[in-house]
CSV table of C-alpha atoms in Angstrom, one decimal:
chain,number,residue,atom,x,y,z
C,610,MET,CA,219.3,154.0,244.5
C,611,VAL,CA,221.1,150.8,245.3
C,612,ALA,CA,219.6,147.3,244.6
C,613,THR,CA,221.9,144.6,245.9
C,614,GLY,CA,221.6,140.9,246.5
C,615,SER,CA,223.5,138.6,248.9
C,616,GLY,CA,225.2,136.7,246.1
C,617,GLU,CA,225.7,136.2,242.4
C,618,ASN,CA,223.0,133.5,242.2
C,619,SER,CA,220.5,135.0,244.6
C,620,SER,CA,217.1,136.4,243.6
C,621,VAL,CA,216.6,138.1,247.0
C,622,THR,CA,217.5,141.8,246.9
C,623,THR,CA,217.5,144.9,249.1
C,624,VAL,CA,216.6,148.3,247.6
C,625,GLN,CA,217.7,151.5,249.3
C,626,LEU,CA,217.1,155.0,248.1
C,627,TRP,CA,220.0,157.4,248.9
C,628,SER,CA,219.7,161.2,248.8
C,629,ALA,CA,222.3,163.9,248.8
C,630,ASP,CA,221.9,167.3,250.6
C,631,GLY,CA,223.3,170.5,249.3
C,632,SER,CA,226.8,169.9,250.9
C,633,GLY,CA,227.2,166.5,249.1
C,634,CYS,CA,226.4,164.4,252.2
C,635,TRP,CA,224.5,161.2,251.4
C,636,THR,CA,221.7,159.8,253.5
C,637,ALA,CA,220.3,156.3,253.1
C,638,GLY,CA,216.6,155.7,253.2
C,639,PRO,CA,215.1,152.5,254.7
C,640,ALA,CA,216.3,149.2,253.3
C,641,ARG,CA,213.4,147.6,251.5
C,642,PRO,CA,213.1,143.9,250.6
C,643,ALA,CA,212.8,143.0,246.9
C,644,HIS,CA,213.4,140.4,244.3
C,645,ASN,CA,215.7,140.3,241.2
C,646,ALA,CA,216.1,137.7,238.5
C,647,ARG,CA,215.6,134.0,239.2
C,648,ASP,CA,219.2,133.1,238.4
C,649,GLY,CA,220.8,136.1,240.1
C,650,TRP,CA,223.1,138.7,238.4
C,651,THR,CA,225.3,139.0,235.4
C,652,THR,CA,227.7,141.5,233.9
C,653,ASP,CA,226.9,140.1,230.4
C,654,HIS,CA,223.1,140.2,230.3
C,655,HIS,CA,221.4,138.6,227.3
C,656,ALA,CA,217.7,138.1,226.4
C,657,GLY,CA,216.2,135.1,228.3
C,658,ASP,CA,219.2,134.4,230.6
C,659,LEU,CA,217.0,134.9,233.7
C,660,GLN,CA,219.6,137.2,235.3
C,661,SER,CA,219.5,140.8,236.2
C,662,PRO,CA,222.1,143.1,234.6
C,663,VAL,CA,224.9,144.5,236.9
C,664,GLY,CA,225.7,148.1,236.6
C,665,VAL,CA,224.8,151.7,237.0
C,666,PHE,CA,221.7,152.7,235.0
C,667,THR,CA,219.7,155.9,234.8
C,668,LEU,CA,216.0,156.0,235.7
C,669,SER,CA,214.3,158.3,233.2
C,670,ASP,CA,210.7,157.1,232.6
C,671,ALA,CA,207.8,155.5,234.4
C,672,GLY,CA,204.5,154.1,233.5
C,673,GLY,CA,201.9,151.5,234.3
C,674,LYS,CA,198.3,150.3,233.9
C,675,LEU,CA,197.1,152.6,236.7
C,676,ALA,CA,197.0,156.4,236.7
C,677,ASP,CA,200.1,158.4,237.5
C,678,PRO,CA,200.5,158.4,241.3
C,679,GLY,CA,202.2,161.8,241.2
C,680,THR,CA,205.7,161.1,239.9
C,681,ARG,CA,207.8,163.8,238.3
C,682,LEU,CA,209.2,161.3,235.8
C,683,PRO,CA,207.5,161.2,232.4
C,684,TYR,CA,204.6,158.7,233.0
C,685,HIS,CA,203.1,156.5,230.2
C,686,ARG,CA,199.8,155.0,231.2
C,687,SER,CA,198.6,152.1,229.1
C,688,ALA,CA,196.4,149.0,229.3
C,689,SER,CA,199.3,147.2,227.7
C,690,PHE,CA,201.1,147.1,231.1
C,691,THR,CA,199.4,143.7,231.7
C,692,LEU,CA,201.0,140.5,233.0
C,693,ASP,CA,199.0,137.4,233.5
C,694,GLY,CA,199.8,133.9,234.6
C,695,THR,CA,202.0,132.7,237.4
C,696,GLY,CA,205.7,133.2,238.3
C,697,PHE,CA,208.5,130.7,238.9
C,698,GLN,CA,207.1,129.7,242.3
C,699,GLY,CA,203.4,129.6,241.2
C,700,GLU,CA,202.6,133.1,242.5
C,701,PRO,CA,200.1,135.2,240.5
C,702,LEU,CA,201.6,137.9,238.3
C,703,ALA,CA,198.5,140.1,237.9
C,704,GLY,CA,199.1,143.7,238.9
C,705,SER,CA,202.9,143.4,238.7
C,706,PHE,CA,203.0,146.2,236.0
C,707,ASP,CA,200.4,148.5,237.6
C,708,TYR,CA,203.4,150.8,238.1
C,709,VAL,CA,206.9,150.5,236.6
C,710,ILE,CA,210.0,152.6,236.5
C,711,ALA,CA,212.2,151.9,233.5
C,712,ILE,CA,215.8,151.0,234.2
C,713,ASP,CA,217.8,152.4,231.3
C,714,TYR,CA,219.5,149.1,230.4
C,715,ASN,CA,219.4,148.7,226.6
C,716,ARG,CA,216.6,151.2,226.1
C,717,THR,CA,216.3,154.7,224.8
C,718,PRO,CA,215.4,157.2,227.6
C,719,GLY,CA,212.5,159.5,226.9
C,720,ARG,CA,210.3,156.7,225.4
C,721,SER,CA,207.6,154.7,227.0
C,722,PRO,CA,208.9,151.7,229.1
C,723,LEU,CA,206.9,149.6,226.6
C,724,ASP,CA,209.1,150.7,223.7
C,725,THR,CA,210.8,147.5,222.3
C,726,SER,CA,213.7,149.1,220.5
C,727,HIS,CA,217.1,148.0,221.9
C,728,PRO,CA,220.1,150.2,221.0
C,729,LEU,CA,222.5,147.3,222.0
C,730,GLY,CA,220.5,144.8,219.9
C,731,ASP,CA,217.7,142.5,220.7
C,732,ASP,CA,220.0,139.7,221.8
C,733,ARG,CA,221.1,141.8,224.8
C,734,GLY,CA,217.6,141.9,226.2
C,735,GLY,CA,215.6,144.8,227.5
C,736,GLY,CA,212.5,145.6,229.3
C,737,ILE,CA,214.3,145.8,232.7
C,738,TRP,CA,212.1,147.6,235.1
C,739,LEU,CA,211.4,148.3,238.8
C,740,HIS,CA,207.9,146.9,239.2
C,741,ALA,CA,205.5,145.6,241.9
C,742,ASP,CA,206.7,142.4,243.6
C,743,HIS,CA,204.6,139.3,243.0
C,744,GLY,CA,206.3,137.3,245.7
C,745,GLY,CA,209.0,135.6,243.7
C,746,PRO,CA,212.0,136.0,241.3
C,747,THR,CA,211.8,138.0,238.1
C,748,HIS,CA,213.1,137.5,234.6
C,749,GLY,CA,215.6,140.3,235.0
C,750,CYS,CA,213.7,143.2,236.7
C,751,ILE,CA,213.8,144.4,240.3
C,752,ALA,CA,210.5,143.9,242.1
C,753,LEU,CA,209.5,145.6,245.3
C,754,ALA,CA,206.3,145.9,247.4
C,755,ARG,CA,203.7,148.1,245.8
C,756,PRO,CA,203.8,150.8,248.6
C,757,ASP,CA,207.6,151.0,248.3
C,758,LEU,CA,207.3,151.4,244.5
C,759,ARG,CA,204.7,154.2,244.9
C,760,THR,CA,207.1,155.9,247.3
C,761,LEU,CA,209.9,155.7,244.8
C,762,LEU,CA,207.7,157.0,242.0
C,763,THR,CA,206.9,160.1,244.0
C,764,ALA,CA,210.4,160.6,245.4
C,765,LEU,CA,212.4,160.4,242.1
C,766,ASP,CA,213.2,163.8,240.6
C,767,PRO,CA,214.4,163.8,237.0
C,768,ALA,CA,216.3,167.1,237.7
C,769,ALA,CA,218.5,165.1,240.1
C,770,HIS,CA,219.4,162.6,237.4
C,771,PRO,CA,218.4,159.5,239.4
C,772,VAL,CA,220.3,156.2,238.9
C,773,ILE,CA,220.2,152.7,240.1
C,774,VAL,CA,223.3,150.8,241.1
C,775,MET,CA,222.5,147.1,240.9
C,776,GLY,CA,224.3,143.9,241.5
C,777,PRO,CA,225.4,141.4,244.1
C,778,ALA,CA,227.0,142.8,247.2
C,779,ASN,CA,230.5,141.3,246.5
C,780,PHE,CA,230.5,143.0,243.1
C,781,LEU,CA,229.3,146.4,244.3
C,782,SER,CA,231.9,146.5,247.1
C,783,GLN,CA,234.8,146.4,244.6
């Protein structure tokens, strides 16, 4: 999967799922609109910087407040996947964590996305997820429309070792 924004300071992103056939040919799925962090992207992410980390990260676990929609990823359902209040543009945040896919930035794969241990240290931040879009920028996550998120949840196969490549287009083209 590729999540890319138009510039380093942009919070507007496009997410695209790519799949390989048996011969190694890659096919791109539809480009889907999304949001990333309010202040864009960084190669040196830290807690509270309001930027999304740039890099290639595995996708190993999922979860949410709602029942498993049929993902093959380990799914952790909990009422703790709750977010209230409003976003940076006054948009309601309720329901944003109904479904999430953990992006393995500063987290231990195989644990619930709610796990707060951070192998790189708490100052490097954590809790970077794919989650439902609330209509505005995030703190560091990638947010896409709920139907698109459900599609990803059911499409990702842990046997294929899914990853997300994320960052601004100029960085990813290097």
